[in-house]
Amino acid sequence: MKVKRLKRANRLLTFYKYNYKFVPPYRVLVDGTFCNAALQEKLNLAEQIPKYLTEETHLMTTNCVIKELEKFGPLLYGALVIAKQFEVAECTHATPRAASDCLAHLARRAASGKTKYLIATQDDELTEKLRAIVGTPIMYIKFKTVLLDNVSEATKAGCAREESEIQKLKALKEVVIGKEEVKKKRKKKGVNPLSCKKKVMKASVETVRTGERTSSGKRKRSKKKAPAEDV
């Protein structure tokens, strides 16, 4: 896997992480067209997608996608087998809808909810719907590899709008509450004189020694006289 492609994926995921709260493990919703493309290109999705996203990944589909594939019978049997390997996300559709409508519904719900999805599809019509939904990452297969689509204009605009609203709230807060006063820096205190130990003066060697000294500094030795003998 090329380093350039991995760096691009990391850059796009970082954008969605900081602006739309996408965090691992990533939930990737796949449709029948994506499974069929993987079959044609002989790609192991369970292996390639986590490797491409470099994080723990849950591959998922919906009941609507499976029901749609079943209608095609032998024509898309291989894609159906692949789709049934993945976890089924709850789409709340009692009556099965078209797969494109189902995934677009989940993408809109994810835009305002905590559960986030990356949508994997080869359907151009569905891709256009998803690009109009703010904060929706899209995956597709091209050149025998999995790729993340570029950030859509709607997603970029949504990010800029949110940043603008944050700035407005900050400005309103300053007007209502007022700017916080800058805390005065306390002057650095000097050394506490009481904590300093006084230096103990060592007694001078000169004051300890006794005896007279010559001009050269050498001490004179005094000779003791022997006591006189009695006569």
mmCIF file of C-alpha atoms in Angstrom:
data_model
loop_
_atom_site.group_PDB
_atom_site.id
_atom_site.type_symbol
_atom_site.label_atom_id
_atom_site.label_comp_id
_atom_site.label_asym_id
_atom_site.label_seq_id
_atom_site.Cartn_x
_atom_site.Cartn_y
_atom_site.Cartn_z
ATOM 1 C CA MET A 1 0.000 0.000 0.000
ATOM 2 C CA LYS A 2 1.511 3.296 -1.115
ATOM 3 C CA VAL A 3 2.587 5.766 1.570
ATOM 4 C CA LYS A 4 1.061 8.689 -0.333
ATOM 5 C CA ARG A 5 -2.365 7.054 -0.321
ATOM 6 C CA LEU A 6 -2.160 6.332 3.410
ATOM 7 C CA LYS A 7 -1.119 9.913 4.180
ATOM 8 C CA ARG A 8 -4.067 11.235 2.184
ATOM 9 C CA ALA A 9 -6.460 8.936 4.071
ATOM 10 C CA ASN A 10 -4.990 10.032 7.403
ATOM 11 C CA ARG A 11 -5.380 13.705 6.456
ATOM 12 C CA LEU A 12 -9.042 13.244 5.497
ATOM 13 C CA LEU A 13 -9.846 11.246 8.624
ATOM 14 C CA THR A 14 -8.167 13.887 10.787
ATOM 15 C CA PHE A 15 -10.439 16.506 9.207
ATOM 16 C CA TYR A 16 -13.562 14.485 10.057
ATOM 17 C CA LYS A 17 -12.218 13.691 13.506
ATOM 18 C CA TYR A 18 -11.703 17.307 14.586
ATOM 19 C CA ASN A 19 -14.669 18.842 12.776
ATOM 20 C CA TYR A 20 -17.320 16.114 12.950
ATOM 21 C CA LYS A 21 -16.228 13.946 15.887
ATOM 22 C CA PHE A 22 -15.363 10.765 13.987
ATOM 23 C CA VAL A 23 -13.423 8.440 16.272
ATOM 24 C CA PRO A 24 -12.318 4.795 16.049
ATOM 25 C CA PRO A 25 -13.646 2.195 15.789
ATOM 26 C CA TYR A 26 -14.948 3.452 12.440
ATOM 27 C CA ARG A 27 -18.305 2.148 11.195
ATOM 28 C CA VAL A 28 -18.289 1.597 7.439
ATOM 29 C CA LEU A 29 -21.669 0.985 5.775
ATOM 30 C CA VAL A 30 -21.354 -0.906 2.486
ATOM 31 C CA ASP A 31 -23.976 -1.334 -0.230
ATOM 32 C CA GLY A 32 -24.417 -3.961 -2.933
ATOM 33 C CA THR A 33 -22.537 -2.007 -5.600
ATOM 34 C CA PHE A 34 -19.470 -1.762 -3.358
ATOM 35 C CA CYS A 35 -19.564 -5.488 -2.538
ATOM 36 C CA ASN A 36 -19.920 -6.329 -6.223
ATOM 37 C CA ALA A 37 -16.944 -4.106 -7.144
ATOM 38 C CA ALA A 38 -14.852 -5.786 -4.432
ATOM 39 C CA LEU A 39 -15.782 -9.163 -5.904
ATOM 40 C CA GLN A 40 -14.810 -8.079 -9.419
ATOM 41 C CA GLU A 41 -11.470 -6.658 -8.244
ATOM 42 C CA LYS A 42 -10.861 -9.606 -5.892
ATOM 43 C CA LEU A 43 -10.490 -7.364 -2.839
ATOM 44 C CA ASN A 44 -10.846 -8.693 0.686
ATOM 45 C CA LEU A 45 -12.797 -5.838 2.299
ATOM 46 C CA ALA A 46 -12.389 -7.170 5.836
ATOM 47 C CA GLU A 47 -8.625 -6.943 5.339
ATOM 48 C CA GLN A 48 -8.169 -3.922 3.047
ATOM 49 C CA ILE A 49 -10.462 -1.335 4.682
ATOM 50 C CA PRO A 50 -8.975 -1.529 8.235
ATOM 51 C CA LYS A 51 -5.486 -1.473 6.703
ATOM 52 C CA TYR A 52 -6.381 1.628 4.675
ATOM 53 C CA LEU A 53 -7.983 3.470 7.610
ATOM 54 C CA THR A 54 -5.189 2.265 9.970
ATOM 55 C CA GLU A 55 -7.688 1.918 12.816
ATOM 56 C CA GLU A 56 -10.141 -0.622 14.178
ATOM 57 C CA THR A 57 -13.085 -0.807 11.779
ATOM 58 C CA HIS A 58 -16.562 -2.347 11.851
ATOM 59 C CA LEU A 59 -17.869 -3.281 8.412
ATOM 60 C CA MET A 60 -21.650 -3.039 8.314
ATOM 61 C CA THR A 61 -24.609 -3.131 5.969
ATOM 62 C CA THR A 62 -28.391 -2.830 6.351
ATOM 63 C CA ASN A 63 -31.350 -5.126 5.959
ATOM 64 C CA CYS A 64 -32.537 -2.974 3.044
ATOM 65 C CA VAL A 65 -29.249 -3.589 1.196
ATOM 66 C CA ILE A 66 -29.503 -7.352 1.704
ATOM 67 C CA LYS A 67 -33.150 -7.464 0.577
ATOM 68 C CA GLU A 68 -32.286 -5.509 -2.572
ATOM 69 C CA LEU A 69 -29.434 -7.905 -3.430
ATOM 70 C CA GLU A 70 -31.711 -10.898 -2.913
ATOM 71 C CA LYS A 71 -34.089 -9.516 -5.547
ATOM 72 C CA PHE A 72 -31.364 -9.723 -8.199
ATOM 73 C CA GLY A 73 -30.984 -13.462 -7.643
ATOM 74 C CA PRO A 74 -27.977 -15.227 -9.238
ATOM 75 C CA LEU A 75 -26.810 -12.004 -10.943
ATOM 76 C CA LEU A 76 -25.505 -10.523 -7.668
ATOM 77 C CA TYR A 77 -25.254 -13.672 -5.577
ATOM 78 C CA GLY A 78 -21.528 -13.155 -4.925
ATOM 79 C CA ALA A 79 -22.135 -9.601 -3.674
ATOM 80 C CA LEU A 80 -24.925 -10.930 -1.442
ATOM 81 C CA VAL A 81 -22.579 -13.488 0.118
ATOM 82 C CA ILE A 82 -20.061 -10.732 0.891
ATOM 83 C CA ALA A 83 -22.701 -8.389 2.355
ATOM 84 C CA LYS A 84 -24.056 -11.095 4.647
ATOM 85 C CA GLN A 85 -20.631 -11.427 6.271
ATOM 86 C CA PHE A 86 -20.986 -7.982 7.838
ATOM 87 C CA GLU A 87 -22.865 -6.717 10.864
ATOM 88 C CA VAL A 88 -26.373 -5.413 10.122
ATOM 89 C CA ALA A 89 -26.947 -1.813 11.220
ATOM 90 C CA GLU A 90 -30.413 -0.931 12.453
ATOM 91 C CA CYS A 91 -32.144 1.243 9.865
ATOM 92 C CA THR A 92 -35.673 1.154 11.432
ATOM 93 C CA HIS A 93 -37.339 0.491 8.060
ATOM 94 C CA ALA A 94 -40.142 -2.013 8.637
ATOM 95 C CA THR A 95 -40.769 -2.138 4.892
ATOM 96 C CA PRO A 96 -37.478 -2.435 2.969
ATOM 97 C CA ARG A 97 -36.512 0.637 0.957
ATOM 98 C CA ALA A 98 -34.115 1.027 -1.938
ATOM 99 C CA ALA A 99 -30.557 0.614 -0.665
ATOM 100 C CA SER A 100 -29.604 4.149 -1.759
ATOM 101 C CA ASP A 101 -32.525 5.680 0.173
ATOM 102 C CA CYS A 102 -31.715 3.605 3.248
ATOM 103 C CA LEU A 103 -28.049 4.618 3.372
ATOM 104 C CA ALA A 104 -28.865 8.277 2.687
ATOM 105 C CA HIS A 105 -31.332 8.147 5.594
ATOM 106 C CA LEU A 106 -28.655 6.763 7.936
ATOM 107 C CA ALA A 107 -26.169 9.395 6.748
ATOM 108 C CA ARG A 108 -28.617 12.208 7.562
ATOM 109 C CA ARG A 109 -29.295 10.696 10.964
ATOM 110 C CA ALA A 110 -25.561 10.358 11.628
ATOM 111 C CA ALA A 111 -24.958 14.020 10.745
ATOM 112 C CA SER A 112 -26.864 15.132 13.848
ATOM 113 C CA GLY A 113 -26.253 12.094 16.056
ATOM 114 C CA LYS A 114 -23.431 10.482 17.991
ATOM 115 C CA THR A 115 -23.181 7.361 15.814
ATOM 116 C CA LYS A 116 -21.091 8.206 12.742
ATOM 117 C CA TYR A 117 -20.835 6.263 9.487
ATOM 118 C CA LEU A 118 -18.525 6.152 6.498
ATOM 119 C CA ILE A 119 -20.560 5.136 3.443
ATOM 120 C CA ALA A 120 -18.942 2.785 0.905
ATOM 121 C CA THR A 121 -20.648 2.774 -2.500
ATOM 122 C CA GLN A 122 -20.083 2.725 -6.260
ATOM 123 C CA ASP A 123 -23.524 4.232 -6.941
ATOM 124 C CA ASP A 124 -23.056 7.681 -8.544
ATOM 125 C CA GLU A 125 -26.604 8.776 -7.712
ATOM 126 C CA LEU A 126 -26.187 7.856 -4.050
ATOM 127 C CA THR A 127 -22.776 9.550 -3.983
ATOM 128 C CA GLU A 128 -24.352 12.840 -5.098
ATOM 129 C CA LYS A 129 -26.938 12.574 -2.316
ATOM 130 C CA LEU A 130 -24.241 11.868 0.256
ATOM 131 C CA ARG A 131 -22.079 14.781 -0.881
ATOM 132 C CA ALA A 132 -24.977 17.100 -0.057
ATOM 133 C CA ILE A 133 -25.174 15.757 3.514
ATOM 134 C CA VAL A 134 -22.802 17.605 5.841
ATOM 135 C CA GLY A 135 -20.049 15.548 7.472
ATOM 136 C CA THR A 136 -20.415 12.331 5.458
ATOM 137 C CA PRO A 137 -17.198 10.518 4.412
ATOM 138 C CA ILE A 138 -17.592 8.458 1.226
ATOM 139 C CA MET A 139 -15.505 5.461 0.175
ATOM 140 C CA TYR A 140 -15.227 3.848 -3.250
ATOM 141 C CA ILE A 141 -13.105 1.352 -5.178
ATOM 142 C CA LYS A 142 -10.838 2.499 -7.989
ATOM 143 C CA PHE A 143 -7.642 1.140 -9.553
ATOM 144 C CA LYS A 144 -8.130 -2.100 -7.611
ATOM 145 C CA THR A 145 -7.942 -0.310 -4.282
ATOM 146 C CA VAL A 146 -10.141 1.341 -1.640
ATOM 147 C CA LEU A 147 -10.155 5.155 -1.523
ATOM 148 C CA LEU A 148 -11.748 7.972 0.473
ATOM 149 C CA ASP A 149 -13.533 10.631 -1.547
ATOM 150 C CA ASN A 150 -12.486 14.280 -1.228
ATOM 151 C CA VAL A 151 -14.336 16.431 1.292
ATOM 152 C CA SER A 152 -17.505 17.794 -0.311
ATOM 153 C CA GLU A 153 -18.302 21.512 -0.568
ATOM 154 C CA ALA A 154 -21.329 21.046 1.712
ATOM 155 C CA THR A 155 -19.110 19.491 4.385
ATOM 156 C CA LYS A 156 -16.543 22.296 4.079
ATOM 157 C CA ALA A 157 -19.298 24.924 4.328
ATOM 158 C CA GLY A 158 -20.775 23.205 7.373
ATOM 159 C CA CYS A 159 -17.398 23.275 9.073
ATOM 160 C CA ALA A 160 -16.911 26.988 8.312
ATOM 161 C CA ARG A 161 -20.434 27.798 9.512
ATOM 162 C CA GLU A 162 -19.839 26.034 12.810
ATOM 163 C CA GLU A 163 -16.550 27.929 13.303
ATOM 164 C CA SER A 164 -18.345 31.223 12.585
ATOM 165 C CA GLU A 165 -21.006 30.432 15.193
ATOM 166 C CA ILE A 166 -18.312 29.687 17.782
ATOM 167 C CA GLN A 167 -16.681 33.076 17.132
ATOM 168 C CA LYS A 168 -20.064 34.822 17.482
ATOM 169 C CA LEU A 169 -20.675 33.130 20.826
ATOM 170 C CA LYS A 170 -17.232 34.209 22.053
ATOM 171 C CA ALA A 171 -17.925 37.813 21.009
ATOM 172 C CA LEU A 172 -21.324 37.758 22.750
ATOM 173 C CA LYS A 173 -19.729 36.406 25.904
ATOM 174 C CA GLU A 174 -17.228 39.275 25.945
ATOM 175 C CA VAL A 175 -20.030 41.826 25.587
ATOM 176 C CA VAL A 176 -22.183 40.335 28.366
ATOM 177 C CA ILE A 177 -19.516 39.240 30.845
ATOM 178 C CA GLY A 178 -16.662 41.517 29.857
ATOM 179 C CA LYS A 179 -13.098 40.651 29.103
ATOM 180 C CA GLU A 180 -11.227 38.886 31.827
ATOM 181 C CA GLU A 181 -8.741 41.063 33.606
ATOM 182 C CA VAL A 182 -5.184 40.120 33.096
ATOM 183 C CA LYS A 183 -3.741 38.894 36.343
ATOM 184 C CA LYS A 184 -0.875 40.994 37.620
ATOM 185 C CA LYS A 185 2.338 39.148 37.878
ATOM 186 C CA ARG A 186 3.608 39.009 41.429
ATOM 187 C CA LYS A 187 7.087 40.357 41.927
ATOM 188 C CA LYS A 188 9.682 37.809 42.680
ATOM 189 C CA LYS A 189 10.437 37.929 46.370
ATOM 190 C CA GLY A 190 13.969 38.192 47.671
ATOM 191 C CA VAL A 191 15.656 35.605 49.807
ATOM 192 C CA ASN A 192 14.276 35.346 53.330
ATOM 193 C CA PRO A 193 17.135 36.463 55.609
ATOM 194 C CA LEU A 194 15.863 34.249 58.413
ATOM 195 C CA SER A 195 16.266 31.181 56.256
ATOM 196 C CA CYS A 196 19.927 31.910 55.595
ATOM 197 C CA LYS A 197 22.455 30.358 57.914
ATOM 198 C CA LYS A 198 25.158 32.630 59.183
ATOM 199 C CA LYS A 199 28.672 31.715 58.187
ATOM 200 C CA VAL A 200 30.697 30.271 61.028
ATOM 201 C CA MET A 201 34.087 31.954 61.147
ATOM 202 C CA LYS A 202 36.892 29.468 61.605
ATOM 203 C CA ALA A 203 39.411 30.330 64.231
ATOM 204 C CA SER A 204 42.605 31.606 62.702
ATOM 205 C CA VAL A 205 45.501 29.277 62.982
ATOM 206 C CA GLU A 206 47.655 32.231 63.939
ATOM 207 C CA THR A 207 45.556 32.914 66.992
ATOM 208 C CA VAL A 208 45.917 29.349 68.210
ATOM 209 C CA ARG A 209 49.641 28.997 67.851
ATOM 210 C CA THR A 210 51.824 30.301 70.602
ATOM 211 C CA GLY A 211 55.376 31.471 70.658
ATOM 212 C CA GLU A 212 57.203 34.345 69.146
ATOM 213 C CA ARG A 213 57.982 34.507 65.466
ATOM 214 C CA THR A 214 61.012 35.835 63.648
ATOM 215 C CA SER A 215 60.802 38.352 60.869
ATOM 216 C CA SER A 216 60.763 35.478 58.346
ATOM 217 C CA GLY A 217 57.685 34.021 59.991
ATOM 218 C CA LYS A 218 59.412 31.086 61.659
ATOM 219 C CA ARG A 219 58.686 30.404 65.223
ATOM 220 C CA LYS A 220 61.553 30.578 67.696
ATOM 221 C CA ARG A 221 62.247 27.497 69.679
ATOM 222 C CA SER A 222 62.977 28.127 73.322
ATOM 223 C CA LYS A 223 65.610 25.940 74.934
ATOM 224 C CA LYS A 224 64.985 24.803 78.438
ATOM 225 C CA LYS A 225 67.963 25.199 80.768
ATOM 226 C CA ALA A 226 69.027 22.194 82.817
ATOM 227 C CA PRO A 227 68.622 22.712 86.574
ATOM 228 C CA ALA A 228 71.883 23.530 88.430
ATOM 229 C CA GLU A 229 73.418 20.706 90.436
ATOM 230 C CA ASP A 230 73.725 21.101 94.157
ATOM 231 C CA VAL A 231 77.250 21.554 95.381
#
